mmCIF file with all atom_site columns, C-alpha atoms in Angstrom:
data_model
loop_
_atom_site.group_PDB
_atom_site.id
_atom_site.type_symbol
_atom_site.label_atom_id
_atom_site.label_alt_id
_atom_site.label_comp_id
_atom_site.label_asym_id
_atom_site.label_entity_id
_atom_site.label_seq_id
_atom_site.pdbx_PDB_ins_code
_atom_site.Cartn_x
_atom_site.Cartn_y
_atom_site.Cartn_z
_atom_site.occupancy
_atom_site.B_iso_or_equiv
_atom_site.pdbx_formal_charge
_atom_site.auth_seq_id
_atom_site.auth_comp_id
_atom_site.auth_asym_id
_atom_site.auth_atom_id
_atom_site.pdbx_PDB_model_num
ATOM 1   C CA . MET A 1 1   ? -46.754 28.073 75.355 1.00 77.00 ? 1   MET A CA 1
ATOM 2   C CA . GLY A 1 2   ? -47.122 25.862 72.286 1.00 78.00 ? 2   GLY A CA 1
ATOM 3   C CA . VAL A 1 3   ? -44.485 23.026 74.005 1.00 78.00 ? 3   VAL A CA 1
ATOM 4   C CA . GLN A 1 4   ? -45.516 19.013 74.623 1.00 77.00 ? 4   GLN A CA 1
ATOM 5   C CA . CYS A 1 5   ? -43.274 16.957 76.429 1.00 79.00 ? 5   CYS A CA 1
ATOM 6   C CA . VAL A 1 6   ? -43.747 13.014 75.570 1.00 79.00 ? 6   VAL A CA 1
ATOM 7   C CA . TYR A 1 7   ? -41.677 11.353 78.047 1.00 80.00 ? 7   TYR A CA 1
ATOM 8   C CA . ARG A 1 8   ? -42.194 7.982  80.071 1.00 80.00 ? 8   ARG A CA 1
ATOM 9   C CA . PRO A 1 9   ? -44.366 6.140  81.091 1.00 83.00 ? 9   PRO A CA 1
ATOM 10  C CA . PHE A 1 10  ? -47.322 8.048  79.245 1.00 79.00 ? 10  PHE A CA 1
ATOM 11  C CA . LEU A 1 11  ? -45.354 6.881  75.943 1.00 80.00 ? 11  LEU A CA 1
ATOM 12  C CA . GLU A 1 12  ? -43.022 4.075  75.860 1.00 80.00 ? 12  GLU A CA 1
ATOM 13  C CA . THR A 1 13  ? -41.446 4.063  72.105 1.00 82.00 ? 13  THR A CA 1
ATOM 14  C CA . THR A 1 14  ? -41.140 7.664  69.956 1.00 82.00 ? 14  THR A CA 1
ATOM 15  C CA . ASP A 1 15  ? -42.493 5.764  66.561 1.00 80.00 ? 15  ASP A CA 1
ATOM 16  C CA . GLN A 1 16  ? -45.951 5.142  69.466 1.00 81.00 ? 16  GLN A CA 1
ATOM 17  C CA . PHE A 1 17  ? -45.711 8.760  69.484 1.00 84.00 ? 17  PHE A CA 1
ATOM 18  C CA . VAL A 1 18  ? -44.952 9.450  65.946 1.00 83.00 ? 18  VAL A CA 1
ATOM 19  C CA . ALA A 1 19  ? -47.811 6.791  64.952 1.00 82.00 ? 19  ALA A CA 1
ATOM 20  C CA . GLU A 1 20  ? -49.714 8.762  67.501 1.00 84.00 ? 20  GLU A CA 1
ATOM 21  C CA . ALA A 1 21  ? -49.436 11.833 66.301 1.00 86.00 ? 21  ALA A CA 1
ATOM 22  C CA . ALA A 1 22  ? -49.625 11.218 62.316 1.00 86.00 ? 22  ALA A CA 1
ATOM 23  C CA . GLY A 1 23  ? -50.371 14.933 60.128 1.00 86.00 ? 23  GLY A CA 1
ATOM 24  C CA . GLN A 1 24  ? -49.998 16.897 62.639 1.00 89.00 ? 24  GLN A CA 1
ATOM 25  C CA . PHE A 1 25  ? -46.572 18.628 62.675 1.00 90.00 ? 25  PHE A CA 1
ATOM 26  C CA . ASP A 1 26  ? -44.587 21.083 59.953 1.00 92.00 ? 26  ASP A CA 1
ATOM 27  C CA . VAL A 1 27  ? -41.284 20.398 61.106 1.00 93.00 ? 27  VAL A CA 1
ATOM 28  C CA . VAL A 1 28  ? -39.814 17.581 62.375 1.00 93.00 ? 28  VAL A CA 1
ATOM 29  C CA . ILE A 1 29  ? -36.287 18.696 63.764 1.00 93.00 ? 29  ILE A CA 1
ATOM 30  C CA . LEU A 1 30  ? -34.128 14.913 63.976 1.00 94.00 ? 30  LEU A CA 1
ATOM 31  C CA . THR A 1 31  ? -30.918 15.165 65.952 1.00 91.00 ? 31  THR A CA 1
ATOM 32  C CA . ARG A 1 32  ? -28.106 12.356 65.974 1.00 88.00 ? 32  ARG A CA 1
ATOM 33  C CA . PHE A 1 33  ? -27.579 10.327 63.369 1.00 90.00 ? 33  PHE A CA 1
ATOM 34  C CA . SER A 1 34  ? -28.470 7.000  64.723 1.00 90.00 ? 34  SER A CA 1
ATOM 35  C CA . VAL A 1 35  ? -31.884 8.376  66.030 1.00 90.00 ? 35  VAL A CA 1
ATOM 36  C CA . ALA A 1 36  ? -32.970 9.882  62.318 1.00 94.00 ? 36  ALA A CA 1
ATOM 37  C CA . GLU A 1 37  ? -32.098 6.317  61.281 1.00 94.00 ? 37  GLU A CA 1
ATOM 38  C CA . ARG A 1 38  ? -34.182 4.809  62.952 1.00 92.00 ? 38  ARG A CA 1
ATOM 39  C CA . LEU A 1 39  ? -37.228 7.380  62.480 1.00 92.00 ? 39  LEU A CA 1
ATOM 40  C CA . LEU A 1 40  ? -37.036 8.860  59.483 1.00 94.00 ? 40  LEU A CA 1
ATOM 41  C CA . ALA A 1 41  ? -38.883 6.419  57.684 1.00 93.00 ? 41  ALA A CA 1
ATOM 42  C CA . ALA A 1 42  ? -41.657 6.398  60.681 1.00 91.00 ? 42  ALA A CA 1
ATOM 43  C CA . VAL A 1 43  ? -41.589 10.350 60.588 1.00 93.00 ? 43  VAL A CA 1
ATOM 44  C CA . ARG A 1 44  ? -41.874 10.403 56.902 1.00 93.00 ? 44  ARG A CA 1
ATOM 45  C CA . GLN A 1 45  ? -44.922 7.864  56.970 1.00 91.00 ? 45  GLN A CA 1
ATOM 46  C CA . GLY A 1 46  ? -46.886 9.440  59.811 1.00 90.00 ? 46  GLY A CA 1
ATOM 47  C CA . GLN A 1 47  ? -46.184 13.216 58.989 1.00 91.00 ? 47  GLN A CA 1
ATOM 48  C CA . PRO A 1 48  ? -45.788 13.776 55.036 1.00 92.00 ? 48  PRO A CA 1
ATOM 49  C CA . GLN A 1 49  ? -47.089 17.017 55.324 1.00 93.00 ? 49  GLN A CA 1
ATOM 50  C CA . ALA A 1 50  ? -43.787 17.808 57.375 1.00 94.00 ? 50  ALA A CA 1
ATOM 51  C CA . ARG A 1 51  ? -39.920 19.106 56.759 1.00 96.00 ? 51  ARG A CA 1
ATOM 52  C CA . ILE A 1 52  ? -37.798 17.042 58.011 1.00 96.00 ? 52  ILE A CA 1
ATOM 53  C CA . ILE A 1 53  ? -34.433 18.764 59.121 1.00 97.00 ? 53  ILE A CA 1
ATOM 54  C CA . PHE A 1 54  ? -31.870 16.368 60.749 1.00 96.00 ? 54  PHE A CA 1
ATOM 55  C CA . ILE A 1 55  ? -29.175 18.219 62.931 1.00 94.00 ? 55  ILE A CA 1
ATOM 56  C CA . ALA A 1 56  ? -26.110 16.140 62.411 1.00 91.00 ? 56  ALA A CA 1
ATOM 57  C CA . VAL A 1 57  ? -24.280 17.251 65.458 1.00 85.00 ? 57  VAL A CA 1
ATOM 58  C CA . ASP A 1 58  ? -21.115 15.566 63.965 1.00 87.00 ? 58  ASP A CA 1
ATOM 59  C CA . LEU A 1 59  ? -20.885 14.211 61.023 1.00 92.00 ? 59  LEU A CA 1
ATOM 60  C CA . HIS A 1 60  ? -19.823 9.830  62.711 1.00 90.00 ? 60  HIS A CA 1
ATOM 61  C CA . HIS A 1 61  ? -18.003 8.874  59.319 1.00 94.00 ? 61  HIS A CA 1
ATOM 62  C CA . VAL A 1 62  ? -15.382 11.436 59.326 1.00 93.00 ? 62  VAL A CA 1
ATOM 63  C CA . ARG A 1 63  ? -14.293 10.553 63.256 1.00 90.00 ? 63  ARG A CA 1
ATOM 64  C CA . LEU A 1 64  ? -14.257 6.668  62.391 1.00 92.00 ? 64  LEU A CA 1
ATOM 65  C CA . MET A 1 65  ? -12.354 7.249  59.809 1.00 94.00 ? 65  MET A CA 1
ATOM 66  C CA . ARG A 1 66  ? -10.218 9.388  61.038 1.00 92.00 ? 66  ARG A CA 1
ATOM 67  C CA . GLU A 1 67  ? -9.671  6.970  63.883 1.00 90.00 ? 67  GLU A CA 1
ATOM 68  C CA . ALA A 1 68  ? -9.136  4.344  60.768 1.00 94.00 ? 68  ALA A CA 1
ATOM 69  C CA . LYS A 1 69  ? -6.123  6.061  60.061 1.00 94.00 ? 69  LYS A CA 1
ATOM 70  C CA . LEU A 1 70  ? -4.968  6.820  63.783 1.00 89.00 ? 70  LEU A CA 1
ATOM 71  C CA . HIS A 1 71  ? -4.854  3.224  64.094 1.00 91.00 ? 71  HIS A CA 1
ATOM 72  C CA . SER A 1 72  ? -4.196  1.743  60.420 1.00 95.00 ? 72  SER A CA 1
ATOM 73  C CA . SER A 1 73  ? -7.076  -0.400 61.218 1.00 95.00 ? 73  SER A CA 1
ATOM 74  C CA . GLU A 1 74  ? -8.734  -1.948 57.789 1.00 96.00 ? 74  GLU A CA 1
ATOM 75  C CA . LYS A 1 75  ? -11.391 -2.968 60.384 1.00 96.00 ? 75  LYS A CA 1
ATOM 76  C CA . LEU A 1 76  ? -12.324 0.207  61.695 1.00 94.00 ? 76  LEU A CA 1
ATOM 77  C CA . GLU A 1 77  ? -12.073 1.529  58.160 1.00 96.00 ? 77  GLU A CA 1
ATOM 78  C CA . ARG A 1 78  ? -15.028 -0.735 56.568 1.00 97.00 ? 78  ARG A CA 1
ATOM 79  C CA . GLU A 1 79  ? -17.169 0.154  59.459 1.00 96.00 ? 79  GLU A CA 1
ATOM 80  C CA . ALA A 1 80  ? -16.040 4.087  58.966 1.00 95.00 ? 80  ALA A CA 1
ATOM 81  C CA . GLN A 1 81  ? -18.036 3.360  55.650 1.00 97.00 ? 81  GLN A CA 1
ATOM 82  C CA . THR A 1 82  ? -20.465 1.910  56.443 1.00 97.00 ? 82  THR A CA 1
ATOM 83  C CA . VAL A 1 83  ? -21.380 4.417  58.554 1.00 96.00 ? 83  VAL A CA 1
ATOM 84  C CA . GLN A 1 84  ? -21.078 6.662  55.926 1.00 96.00 ? 84  GLN A CA 1
ATOM 85  C CA . ALA A 1 85  ? -23.273 5.424  53.718 1.00 96.00 ? 85  ALA A CA 1
ATOM 86  C CA . ARG A 1 86  ? -26.327 4.979  56.136 1.00 96.00 ? 86  ARG A CA 1
ATOM 87  C CA . GLU A 1 87  ? -25.538 8.673  57.246 1.00 96.00 ? 87  GLU A CA 1
ATOM 88  C CA . LEU A 1 88  ? -25.555 9.985  53.581 1.00 96.00 ? 88  LEU A CA 1
ATOM 89  C CA . ALA A 1 89  ? -28.813 8.659  53.427 1.00 96.00 ? 89  ALA A CA 1
ATOM 90  C CA . VAL A 1 90  ? -30.367 10.315 56.340 1.00 96.00 ? 90  VAL A CA 1
ATOM 91  C CA . ILE A 1 91  ? -28.748 13.576 55.029 1.00 96.00 ? 91  ILE A CA 1
ATOM 92  C CA . SER A 1 92  ? -29.797 12.994 51.312 1.00 95.00 ? 92  SER A CA 1
ATOM 93  C CA . GLY A 1 93  ? -33.331 11.677 52.954 1.00 95.00 ? 93  GLY A CA 1
ATOM 94  C CA . SER A 1 94  ? -33.796 14.638 54.897 1.00 97.00 ? 94  SER A CA 1
ATOM 95  C CA . ASP A 1 95  ? -35.383 18.145 53.657 1.00 97.00 ? 95  ASP A CA 1
ATOM 96  C CA . LEU A 1 96  ? -32.488 19.992 55.662 1.00 97.00 ? 96  LEU A CA 1
ATOM 97  C CA . ALA A 1 97  ? -29.189 19.159 57.553 1.00 96.00 ? 97  ALA A CA 1
ATOM 98  C CA . VAL A 1 98  ? -27.389 21.224 59.371 1.00 95.00 ? 98  VAL A CA 1
ATOM 99  C CA . VAL A 1 99  ? -24.056 20.633 60.337 1.00 94.00 ? 99  VAL A CA 1
ATOM 100 C CA . LYS A 1 100 ? -22.002 22.949 62.487 1.00 92.00 ? 100 LYS A CA 1
ATOM 101 C CA . SER A 1 101 ? -18.637 23.651 60.359 1.00 90.00 ? 101 SER A CA 1
ATOM 102 C CA . ASP A 1 102 ? -17.382 25.394 56.647 1.00 91.00 ? 102 ASP A CA 1
ATOM 103 C CA . THR A 1 103 ? -15.296 21.696 56.649 1.00 92.00 ? 103 THR A CA 1
ATOM 104 C CA . GLU A 1 104 ? -18.493 19.451 57.314 1.00 93.00 ? 104 GLU A CA 1
ATOM 105 C CA . MET A 1 105 ? -20.544 21.595 54.777 1.00 93.00 ? 105 MET A CA 1
ATOM 106 C CA . GLU A 1 106 ? -17.521 21.224 51.382 1.00 94.00 ? 106 GLU A CA 1
ATOM 107 C CA . LEU A 1 107 ? -17.356 17.605 52.959 1.00 94.00 ? 107 LEU A CA 1
ATOM 108 C CA . LEU A 1 108 ? -20.879 17.106 52.080 1.00 94.00 ? 108 LEU A CA 1
ATOM 109 C CA . ARG A 1 109 ? -20.709 18.986 48.675 1.00 93.00 ? 109 ARG A CA 1
ATOM 110 C CA . ASN A 1 110 ? -18.717 16.723 47.433 1.00 94.00 ? 110 ASN A CA 1
ATOM 111 C CA . GLU A 1 111 ? -20.096 13.493 49.107 1.00 94.00 ? 111 GLU A CA 1
ATOM 112 C CA . ALA A 1 112 ? -24.277 14.402 48.794 1.00 94.00 ? 112 ALA A CA 1
ATOM 113 C CA . PRO A 1 113 ? -24.307 17.809 46.410 1.00 94.00 ? 113 PRO A CA 1
ATOM 114 C CA . GLN A 1 114 ? -28.242 17.098 46.419 1.00 94.00 ? 114 GLN A CA 1
ATOM 115 C CA . ALA A 1 115 ? -28.561 17.764 49.903 1.00 94.00 ? 115 ALA A CA 1
ATOM 116 C CA . ARG A 1 116 ? -29.846 20.671 50.900 1.00 95.00 ? 116 ARG A CA 1
ATOM 117 C CA . THR A 1 117 ? -26.808 21.587 53.383 1.00 94.00 ? 117 THR A CA 1
ATOM 118 C CA . PHE A 1 118 ? -26.956 24.293 56.018 1.00 93.00 ? 118 PHE A CA 1
ATOM 119 C CA . MET A 1 119 ? -24.355 25.479 58.633 1.00 91.00 ? 119 MET A CA 1
ATOM 120 C CA . LEU A 1 120 ? -25.207 26.392 62.245 1.00 90.00 ? 120 LEU A CA 1
ATOM 121 C CA . PRO A 1 121 ? -21.734 27.036 63.881 1.00 84.00 ? 121 PRO A CA 1
ATOM 122 C CA . LEU A 1 122 ? -21.146 26.151 67.659 1.00 77.00 ? 122 LEU A CA 1
ATOM 123 C CA . ILE A 1 123 ? -19.861 29.059 68.237 1.00 73.00 ? 123 ILE A CA 1
ATOM 124 C CA . ILE A 1 124 ? -20.781 32.470 67.528 1.00 71.00 ? 124 ILE A CA 1
ATOM 125 C CA . ASP A 1 125 ? -19.309 36.095 68.168 1.00 71.00 ? 125 ASP A CA 1
ATOM 126 C CA . THR A 1 126 ? -22.004 38.149 69.741 1.00 70.00 ? 126 THR A CA 1
ATOM 127 C CA . PRO A 1 127 ? -20.409 41.277 70.100 1.00 73.00 ? 127 PRO A CA 1
ATOM 128 C CA . GLY A 1 128 ? -21.121 43.189 73.300 1.00 68.00 ? 128 GLY A CA 1
ATOM 129 C CA . ALA A 1 129 ? -21.900 39.897 74.927 1.00 64.00 ? 129 ALA A CA 1
ATOM 130 C CA . LEU A 1 130 ? -19.073 39.544 76.476 1.00 64.00 ? 130 LEU A CA 1
ATOM 131 C CA . GLN A 1 131 ? -18.100 41.136 80.193 1.00 68.00 ? 131 GLN A CA 1
ATOM 132 C CA . ARG A 1 132 ? -14.015 41.301 79.682 1.00 67.00 ? 132 ARG A CA 1
ATOM 133 C CA . GLY A 1 133 ? -12.223 41.440 77.358 1.00 68.00 ? 133 GLY A CA 1
ATOM 134 C CA . PHE A 1 134 ? -9.712  38.379 75.975 1.00 67.00 ? 134 PHE A CA 1
ATOM 135 C CA . HIS A 1 135 ? -6.412  39.741 76.724 1.00 73.00 ? 135 HIS A CA 1
ATOM 136 C CA . ASP A 1 136 ? -8.145  40.498 80.773 1.00 75.00 ? 136 ASP A CA 1
ATOM 137 C CA . ARG A 1 137 ? -9.127  35.873 80.721 1.00 76.00 ? 137 ARG A CA 1
ATOM 138 C CA . ALA A 1 138 ? -6.962  33.190 81.408 1.00 79.00 ? 138 ALA A CA 1
ATOM 139 C CA . ASP A 1 139 ? -9.421  30.131 81.780 1.00 86.00 ? 139 ASP A CA 1
ATOM 140 C CA . PHE A 1 140 ? -10.335 27.177 79.955 1.00 87.00 ? 140 PHE A CA 1
ATOM 141 C CA . LEU A 1 141 ? -13.179 25.365 80.349 1.00 84.00 ? 141 LEU A CA 1
ATOM 142 C CA . PHE A 1 142 ? -13.837 22.014 78.660 1.00 84.00 ? 142 PHE A CA 1
ATOM 143 C CA . VAL A 1 143 ? -17.548 20.251 78.627 1.00 81.00 ? 143 VAL A CA 1
ATOM 144 C CA . GLY A 1 144 ? -18.023 17.283 77.059 1.00 81.00 ? 144 GLY A CA 1
ATOM 145 C CA . GLY A 1 145 ? -18.786 13.649 77.848 1.00 82.00 ? 145 GLY A CA 1
ATOM 146 C CA . PHE A 1 146 ? -16.230 11.797 79.033 1.00 83.00 ? 146 PHE A CA 1
ATOM 147 C CA . ARG A 1 147 ? -17.995 8.246  77.495 1.00 82.00 ? 147 ARG A CA 1
ATOM 148 C CA . HIS A 1 148 ? -16.773 9.476  74.489 1.00 80.00 ? 148 HIS A CA 1
ATOM 149 C CA . VAL A 1 149 ? -13.741 8.268  73.423 1.00 82.00 ? 149 VAL A CA 1
ATOM 150 C CA . PRO A 1 150 ? -12.649 11.570 71.160 1.00 83.00 ? 150 PRO A CA 1
ATOM 151 C CA . ASN A 1 151 ? -13.098 13.796 74.051 1.00 84.00 ? 151 ASN A CA 1
ATOM 152 C CA . VAL A 1 152 ? -10.429 11.707 76.510 1.00 87.00 ? 152 VAL A CA 1
ATOM 153 C CA . ASP A 1 153 ? -8.816  12.265 73.736 1.00 87.00 ? 153 ASP A CA 1
ATOM 154 C CA . ALA A 1 154 ? -8.800  15.347 72.976 1.00 87.00 ? 154 ALA A CA 1
ATOM 155 C CA . VAL A 1 155 ? -8.327  16.489 76.950 1.00 89.00 ? 155 VAL A CA 1
ATOM 156 C CA . LEU A 1 156 ? -5.213  14.296 77.536 1.00 91.00 ? 156 LEU A CA 1
ATOM 157 C CA . HIS A 1 157 ? -4.085  15.831 74.286 1.00 92.00 ? 157 HIS A CA 1
ATOM 158 C CA . PHE A 1 158 ? -4.102  19.182 75.879 1.00 92.00 ? 158 PHE A CA 1
ATOM 159 C CA . VAL A 1 159 ? -3.890  18.232 78.886 1.00 92.00 ? 159 VAL A CA 1
ATOM 160 C CA . ARG A 1 160 ? -0.041  16.971 77.776 1.00 94.00 ? 160 ARG A CA 1
ATOM 161 C CA . GLN A 1 161 ? 0.883   18.668 74.656 1.00 95.00 ? 161 GLN A CA 1
ATOM 162 C CA . GLU A 1 162 ? -0.962  22.323 75.036 1.00 94.00 ? 162 GLU A CA 1
ATOM 163 C CA . TRP A 1 163 ? -1.445  23.120 78.629 1.00 93.00 ? 163 TRP A CA 1
ATOM 164 C CA . PRO A 1 164 ? 1.926   23.020 79.503 1.00 94.00 ? 164 PRO A CA 1
ATOM 165 C CA . LEU A 1 165 ? 2.834   26.006 76.765 1.00 94.00 ? 165 LEU A CA 1
ATOM 166 C CA . ILE A 1 166 ? -0.111  28.003 78.079 1.00 91.00 ? 166 ILE A CA 1
ATOM 167 C CA . ARG A 1 167 ? 0.968   27.315 81.373 1.00 90.00 ? 167 ARG A CA 1
ATOM 168 C CA . ALA A 1 168 ? 4.204   29.015 80.678 1.00 92.00 ? 168 ALA A CA 1
ATOM 169 C CA . ARG A 1 169 ? 2.728   32.237 78.821 1.00 88.00 ? 169 ARG A CA 1
ATOM 170 C CA . LEU A 1 170 ? -0.338  32.517 81.581 1.00 87.00 ? 170 LEU A CA 1
ATOM 171 C CA . PRO A 1 171 ? 1.006   30.443 84.672 1.00 88.00 ? 171 PRO A CA 1
ATOM 172 C CA . GLY A 1 172 ? -2.479  31.677 86.832 1.00 86.00 ? 172 GLY A CA 1
ATOM 173 C CA . SER A 1 173 ? -4.480  30.260 84.505 1.00 89.00 ? 173 SER A CA 1
ATOM 174 C CA . ARG A 1 174 ? -6.737  27.299 85.421 1.00 89.00 ? 174 ARG A CA 1
ATOM 175 C CA . ILE A 1 175 ? -8.742  24.793 83.689 1.00 88.00 ? 175 ILE A CA 1
ATOM 176 C CA . SER A 1 176 ? -12.108 23.139 84.362 1.00 85.00 ? 176 SER A CA 1
ATOM 177 C CA . ALA A 1 177 ? -13.687 20.139 82.680 1.00 75.00 ? 177 ALA A CA 1
ATOM 178 C CA . ARG A 1 178 ? -17.343 19.390 83.264 1.00 74.00 ? 178 ARG A CA 1
ATOM 179 C CA . THR A 1 179 ? -18.913 16.367 82.394 1.00 70.00 ? 179 THR A CA 1
ATOM 180 C CA . THR A 1 180 ? -22.280 15.412 80.708 1.00 63.00 ? 180 THR A CA 1
ATOM 181 C CA . LEU A 1 181 ? -23.694 12.654 82.135 1.00 54.00 ? 181 LEU A CA 1
ATOM 182 C CA . ARG A 1 182 ? -24.942 10.811 79.017 1.00 50.00 ? 182 ARG A CA 1
#
């Protein structure tokens, strides 16, 4: 099928794979800012012919800025500014940066106008995919990692503030949470 899986114990590090696979790829996709930052230079060196696509799962500096504002923390604000500079360097150093929302696209137009960006939303309307219409459904599902503080905050806010309002209008509704093991 043309898919190669690389994993331990056959390979110790991603850097080792990038070096050993020099010149083999036309496109390299890097996800998550921390991973892309670590590998970008090695990929550019080992795969000079390849286009690099960075998938920004989220813009970390935006989340950190919001957290700094929420806690009125100058320390967190400085950290967010540092992360912003590093994250924008990854975005600018990639051939294409993929974000998930119009808000992130607009933000990058202002913060990194030279960067090539593409928006690929997390939720895409697929006509005909649902068996039941919106009015025939009442249950909710949250999927996410609870080791990620914004996810915990979101669920707590939802359960404390929004869920009582929903239950008042949809008394038979249920909510399930599924956590990832990361």
